[in-house]
Structure formats: structure tokens, C-alpha cells
């Protein structure tokens, strides 16, 4: 049958292909001409003319996967850190296992912790997968993650909670107490709106994993929310930002002489809620649902606490006999 031929020169390389129909030939010609102009990111064309730098790859990957998402700024910033170490003009096709090993060594030299290095590796892997799936590189290099230690689950004692609430100003004390009582992330508490508050629960709609969840309200949590709504109308001061809350927490940590306790971060409030739930007899599944974990493995870090609660059943059985 009749065949239609496409014949285009790209970077002095001749690309000549046969197509079954005129329409397919015209479409393929348009693709190749777009490649020639440097505007096509997904050509099925010979490898020799696909030159893509890491800087270009970061822009393409960001536009495809991260633009408009909550992680856009963080992922792009991480990508820029990668480019700083590997070089903006380095070609994606030149990244291999030796390059990755050298990259990891550079990260270590800069003092990056294993978890930080793993986050950078994840972004680089995402970038290269984008390039591989679109034909810019012939194969994916192998990635090995750094081993990370399981840090301790730092939660607040009742004495520490009391001290925090005494040292903090009224607004911050309410914020901290609500975080402890609900297990909400700092950003989730910060973004709460009056319409998210119902009779016996609050709705976290702007969450880390994008899934809305409801959390039952304790007596203390209800008291905080009622007080905030009656006094101000808005839950939190208009001038607050996530950074200002972080700075205020750091000041409290210093006042409590815990500045050397690197695990004493705001996220402790979330660990505190989970710990108290388990010690009150909640199951890991219930805690998973309460905290909004997508996977039970995220909640499994508290498994030893559930085991503690299990062995306390004997004591509770003795109490029944009294």
C-alpha cells in the first residue's frame, strides 16, 4: 500500500520515517518540527538530538507534577539545591550511578542528614523518571536511599504541657492546646475556619494528603474554640504566619531550657495526642483515622505504645475484681 514519508533534519541529524497515512505523517512531521524548535517535551525520536539540561528538566518536571500543589515551593527549592551541586548545564543523560554517589558525598559534606539526602534523591529520581518516560534518557540509573534511624517519639508530659501553656501568650496557648487535643498538624490548626467547627467535631479540609477528615472534640478543645469565636470571630490573629508560630515555639523551648532537645518541635503536640489516645485504649486503626494517616505504616511508629496498653490489661482486670 501507499506509504508517506517524513524527512526532517534536527541538529544536523536526519530523521526519516515512514507512516501509514498522510494524516499520521503530517502529525509526526509537526512533532519533529516542534522538537527542532525546542518546544516539544515528549517526542518519540532518536536519542542523539535530545539534549536536556538539569535546569530545563527541573522546569518541565515542576510544570508537570508540582505546579499548583502544596509541595511546589519545597520541591522546586530542593530541585535547585540538586542543580547547585550537579551543575545547571549538566545533561540529564549524563547522570549515572557514579554521579549519584558523588552527589550523595557532596550532600554529606554539606552536613545534610540522611533523611534530607533521601528527600533530595527522591526529587532527582522524579526528574529523571520524567526524562526517561519521555525519551530524553535511555535508561534510569539505580537509586539507593540512605538508612535513617528511627528517632524517638517525643511527646509532652503533662508537666511540660502545663509549663508551655503558662509561658505562652493567650493566643499561642490556645493554639497549642487545640493542637494537643485534636492531633492536628500546625498547618491544619492554622488554616481552620469558623465554618469548620461543628457541634462535636472539627473538619480539617486543608490537609497534608489532601483528604478531608473530621476529629471529635474533647471538652478542652470545645472550650478553646468557643472562647476564640466569642472573643475575636476569627480563630487566630491576622498577623500570624506559620513561620511566626515556629519562632514563637522556639522562644518557648528556650524559656523551658530545652533548646538542646532537637526533638522538642511543634510536631510533639501531634505525638502527644497519639500517645494519649493509645494509652486511653484506642487501637492503631483508630489513631490512624484520627490523625489522618494514609497508611497504617505511618501510625505503626506508635506500635510499642499499643503494646504497653495491651500489657496493662492485666492491671485493669484486677481493678474489676475490686
Coordinates of C-alpha atoms in Angstrom, one line a residue:
X1 CA 0.0 0.0 0.0
X2 CA 0.9 3.6 -0.2
X3 CA 3.3 5.0 2.4
X4 CA 4.0 8.5 3.5
X5 CA 7.5 9.6 4.4
X6 CA 8.6 12.3 6.9
X7 CA 12.1 13.7 6.4
X8 CA 13.4 16.3 8.9
X9 CA 16.9 17.5 9.9
X10 CA 17.4 18.1 13.6
X11 CA 20.8 19.3 14.9
X12 CA 22.4 18.0 11.7
X13 CA 20.8 14.6 12.2
X14 CA 18.5 13.4 9.5
X15 CA 15.2 11.8 10.8
X16 CA 13.4 9.9 8.1
X17 CA 10.3 7.8 9.0
X18 CA 7.5 6.1 7.1
X19 CA 3.9 6.5 8.1
X20 CA 0.8 4.5 7.1
X21 CA -1.4 7.6 6.3
X22 CA -0.9 11.1 5.2
X23 CA -2.5 12.4 8.5
X24 CA -0.1 10.4 10.6
X25 CA 2.8 11.7 8.5
X26 CA 1.7 15.3 9.0
X27 CA 1.2 14.8 12.7
X28 CA 4.7 13.2 13.0
X29 CA 6.3 16.0 11.0
X30 CA 4.7 18.5 13.3
X31 CA 6.1 16.7 16.3
X32 CA 9.6 16.6 14.8
X33 CA 9.5 20.3 13.8
X34 CA 8.4 21.1 17.3
X35 CA 11.4 19.2 18.6
X36 CA 13.6 21.1 16.2
X37 CA 12.3 24.4 17.6
X38 CA 12.9 23.1 21.2
X39 CA 9.3 23.2 22.2
X40 CA 8.3 19.5 22.5
X41 CA 8.8 17.6 25.7
X42 CA 7.6 14.2 24.6
X43 CA 9.0 13.2 21.2
X44 CA 9.4 9.7 20.1
X45 CA 12.6 10.5 18.2
X46 CA 16.2 9.3 18.1
X47 CA 18.3 9.8 21.2
X48 CA 21.1 11.8 19.6
X49 CA 19.2 15.1 19.4
X50 CA 17.6 15.0 22.8
X51 CA 19.8 17.3 24.9
X52 CA 18.1 18.3 28.1
X53 CA 19.9 20.1 31.0
X54 CA 19.0 19.6 34.6
X55 CA 17.8 23.2 34.8
X56 CA 15.4 22.6 31.9
X57 CA 14.4 19.2 33.3
X58 CA 13.5 20.8 36.7
X59 CA 11.2 23.3 35.0
X60 CA 9.5 20.6 33.0
X61 CA 9.1 18.3 36.0
X62 CA 7.8 21.2 38.1
X63 CA 5.2 22.2 35.5
X64 CA 4.1 18.6 35.1
X65 CA 3.8 17.4 38.7
X66 CA 4.2 20.2 41.3
X67 CA 2.8 23.4 40.0
X68 CA -0.3 24.4 42.0
X69 CA 0.3 21.7 44.7
X70 CA 1.1 22.3 48.3
X71 CA 4.6 20.9 47.8
X72 CA 5.5 23.1 44.8
X73 CA 7.8 25.5 46.6
X74 CA 9.5 22.8 48.7
X75 CA 10.1 20.5 45.7
X76 CA 11.4 23.3 43.4
X77 CA 13.7 24.5 46.2
X78 CA 15.0 21.0 46.6
X79 CA 15.5 20.8 42.8
X80 CA 17.5 24.0 42.8
X81 CA 19.7 22.6 45.6
X82 CA 20.3 19.5 43.4
X83 CA 21.2 21.6 40.4
X84 CA 23.6 23.7 42.6
X85 CA 25.6 20.5 43.4
X86 CA 25.4 18.8 40.0
X87 CA 25.6 21.9 37.8
X88 CA 22.8 23.6 35.8
X89 CA 24.2 22.7 32.4
X90 CA 24.7 19.0 33.3
X91 CA 22.7 16.9 30.9
X92 CA 20.1 14.5 32.2
X93 CA 21.6 11.8 30.0
X94 CA 24.9 12.1 31.8
X95 CA 23.5 11.3 35.3
X96 CA 24.6 7.8 36.3
X97 CA 25.4 5.8 39.4
X98 CA 28.8 7.4 39.8
X99 CA 27.2 10.9 39.5
X100 CA 24.6 10.0 42.2
X101 CA 27.3 8.6 44.5
X102 CA 29.3 11.9 44.1
X103 CA 26.1 13.8 44.7
X104 CA 25.4 12.0 48.0
X105 CA 29.0 12.6 49.1
X106 CA 28.6 16.3 48.4
X107 CA 25.3 16.3 50.5
X108 CA 27.2 14.7 53.4
X109 CA 29.9 17.2 53.1
X110 CA 27.3 20.0 53.4
X111 CA 26.1 18.3 56.6
X112 CA 22.8 17.0 55.3
X113 CA 21.2 14.4 57.5
X114 CA 20.2 11.0 55.8
X115 CA 16.5 12.0 55.7
X116 CA 17.4 15.2 54.0
X117 CA 19.6 13.4 51.4
X118 CA 16.8 11.0 50.8
X119 CA 14.4 13.8 50.1
X120 CA 16.8 15.2 47.5
X121 CA 17.3 11.8 46.0
X122 CA 13.5 11.4 45.6
X123 CA 13.3 14.7 43.7
X124 CA 16.2 13.8 41.4
X125 CA 14.6 10.4 40.8
X126 CA 11.3 12.1 39.9
X127 CA 13.1 14.4 37.5
X128 CA 14.9 11.6 35.8
X129 CA 11.8 9.4 35.6
X130 CA 10.1 12.2 33.8
X131 CA 13.0 12.4 31.3
X132 CA 13.1 8.6 30.9
X133 CA 9.4 8.2 30.2
X134 CA 9.6 10.9 27.5
X135 CA 12.7 9.5 25.8
X136 CA 15.2 12.1 26.9
X137 CA 17.4 9.4 28.6
X138 CA 17.7 5.8 27.5
X139 CA 17.6 4.2 31.0
X140 CA 17.0 5.1 34.7
X141 CA 20.0 4.9 36.9
X142 CA 19.7 2.9 40.1
X143 CA 19.0 4.8 43.3
X144 CA 19.8 3.7 46.8
X145 CA 18.3 5.5 49.8
X146 CA 20.3 6.4 52.9
X147 CA 19.5 4.4 56.0
X148 CA 17.8 6.6 58.6
X149 CA 17.4 6.0 62.3
X150 CA 14.0 5.9 63.8
X151 CA 14.0 9.0 66.1
X152 CA 12.3 8.9 69.4
X153 CA 8.7 9.8 69.6
X154 CA 8.9 13.0 71.6
X155 CA 5.7 13.8 73.3
X156 CA 4.8 16.2 76.0
X157 CA 4.4 15.2 79.6
X158 CA 1.5 16.8 81.5
X159 CA 4.1 19.0 83.3
X160 CA 5.6 20.2 80.1
X161 CA 2.2 20.9 78.7
X162 CA 1.3 23.0 81.7
X163 CA 4.6 24.9 81.5
X164 CA 4.1 25.6 77.8
X165 CA 0.6 27.0 78.4
X166 CA 1.8 29.2 81.3
X167 CA 4.7 30.7 79.3
X168 CA 2.8 31.2 76.0
X169 CA 0.6 34.3 75.5
X170 CA -3.1 33.7 75.4
X171 CA -3.4 33.2 71.6
X172 CA -0.5 30.8 71.4
X173 CA -1.6 28.9 74.4
X174 CA -5.0 28.3 72.8
X175 CA -3.3 27.2 69.6
X176 CA -1.0 24.7 71.3
X177 CA -3.8 23.3 73.5
X178 CA -6.1 22.8 70.4
X179 CA -3.2 21.0 68.6
X180 CA -2.7 18.7 71.6
X181 CA -6.4 17.9 72.0
X182 CA -7.0 17.3 68.3
X183 CA -3.7 16.0 67.0
X184 CA -3.9 18.4 64.1
X185 CA -0.8 19.4 62.3
X186 CA 0.4 23.0 62.8
X187 CA -0.8 24.0 59.3
X188 CA -4.2 22.3 59.8
X189 CA -4.8 24.2 63.0
X190 CA -3.6 27.4 61.5
X191 CA -6.0 27.1 58.5
X192 CA -9.1 26.3 60.5
X193 CA -12.1 28.5 59.8
X194 CA -15.2 29.1 61.9
X195 CA -17.3 27.0 59.4
X196 CA -15.0 24.0 60.0
X197 CA -16.3 23.8 63.6
X198 CA -19.4 21.7 64.2
X199 CA -21.1 20.7 67.5
X200 CA -18.9 17.9 68.5
X201 CA -16.2 17.8 65.8
X202 CA -14.0 19.9 63.6
X203 CA -13.3 19.4 59.9
X204 CA -9.8 19.5 58.7
X205 CA -10.2 20.2 54.9
X206 CA -6.8 21.6 54.0
X207 CA -4.6 18.6 55.0
X208 CA -1.2 17.3 54.1
X209 CA -2.5 14.4 52.0
X210 CA -5.4 16.4 50.6
X211 CA -8.0 14.2 52.3
X212 CA -10.7 15.9 54.4
X213 CA -11.1 14.4 57.9
X214 CA -13.2 15.0 61.0
X215 CA -11.9 14.9 64.5
X216 CA -14.1 14.6 67.7
X217 CA -13.8 17.4 70.1
X218 CA -12.8 17.0 73.7
X219 CA -14.1 19.2 76.4
X220 CA -10.9 21.3 76.4
X221 CA -10.9 21.6 72.6
X222 CA -14.5 22.8 72.7
X223 CA -13.6 25.4 75.4
X224 CA -10.8 26.8 73.3
X225 CA -12.9 27.1 70.1
X226 CA -15.8 28.7 72.0
X227 CA -13.5 31.2 73.6
X228 CA -11.8 32.0 70.3
X229 CA -15.1 32.6 68.4
X230 CA -16.7 34.6 71.2
X231 CA -13.7 36.9 71.7
X232 CA -12.5 37.5 68.1
X233 CA -14.7 36.0 65.5
X234 CA -11.6 34.8 63.6
X235 CA -9.8 31.9 65.2
X236 CA -6.2 33.3 65.1
X237 CA -4.6 36.7 64.9
X238 CA -4.5 38.1 61.4
X239 CA -0.8 38.9 61.5
X240 CA 0.2 35.3 62.3
X241 CA 2.1 33.1 59.8
X242 CA 3.4 29.6 60.0
X243 CA 6.9 31.0 60.4
X244 CA 5.8 33.3 63.3
X245 CA 4.3 30.3 65.1
X246 CA 7.6 28.3 64.6
X247 CA 9.6 31.3 66.0
X248 CA 7.3 31.6 69.0
X249 CA 7.7 27.9 69.7
X250 CA 11.5 28.2 69.6
X251 CA 11.3 31.0 72.1
X252 CA 9.2 28.8 74.4
X253 CA 11.7 26.0 74.0
X254 CA 14.5 28.3 75.1
X255 CA 12.5 29.6 78.1
X256 CA 12.0 25.9 79.2
X257 CA 15.7 25.3 78.8
X258 CA 15.1 22.7 76.1
X259 CA 17.0 24.3 73.3
X260 CA 19.3 21.3 73.1
X261 CA 16.4 18.9 72.7
X262 CA 16.2 18.8 68.9
X263 CA 13.1 16.6 69.1
X264 CA 11.2 19.2 71.0
X265 CA 9.4 20.7 68.0
X266 CA 5.8 21.7 67.5
X267 CA 5.0 18.3 66.0
X268 CA 5.4 17.0 69.6
X269 CA 1.8 18.1 70.1
X270 CA 0.6 15.6 67.5
X271 CA 2.7 12.8 69.0
X272 CA 1.2 13.8 72.4
X273 CA -2.3 13.3 71.1
X274 CA -1.5 9.9 69.6
X275 CA 0.3 8.7 72.7
X276 CA -2.6 9.7 75.0
X277 CA -5.2 8.1 72.6
X278 CA -3.3 4.8 72.7
X279 CA -2.9 4.9 76.5
X280 CA -6.6 5.5 76.7
X281 CA -7.2 2.3 74.9
X282 CA -7.5 3.3 71.3
X283 CA -6.3 0.9 68.6
X284 CA -3.7 1.8 66.0
X285 CA -6.5 1.8 63.4
X286 CA -8.5 4.3 65.4
X287 CA -5.4 6.5 65.8
X288 CA -4.7 6.2 62.1
X289 CA -8.2 7.5 61.4
X290 CA -7.9 10.3 64.0
X291 CA -4.5 11.6 62.7
X292 CA -5.5 11.2 59.0
X293 CA -2.6 8.9 58.1
X294 CA -3.0 7.5 54.6
X295 CA -1.3 4.2 55.5
X296 CA -1.2 2.2 58.8
X297 CA 2.6 2.1 58.5
X298 CA 2.7 5.8 59.3
X299 CA 0.9 5.0 62.5
X300 CA 3.0 2.0 63.3
X301 CA 5.7 4.2 64.9
X302 CA 3.3 4.2 67.9
X303 CA 3.0 0.4 68.0
X304 CA 5.1 -0.1 71.1
X305 CA 2.7 2.2 73.0
X306 CA -0.2 0.0 71.9
X307 CA 1.8 -3.0 73.3
X308 CA 2.2 -1.1 76.6
X309 CA -1.6 -0.6 76.7
X310 CA -2.1 -4.3 76.0
X311 CA 0.0 -5.4 78.9
X312 CA -1.8 -3.0 81.2
X313 CA -5.0 -5.0 80.6
X314 CA -4.0 -7.3 83.5
X315 CA -4.0 -4.4 85.9
X316 CA -7.4 -3.3 84.6
X317 CA -8.7 -6.8 85.0
X318 CA -7.5 -6.7 88.7
X319 CA -9.4 -3.4 89.1
X320 CA -12.6 -5.1 88.0
X321 CA -12.3 -7.5 90.9
X322 CA -12.1 -4.7 93.5

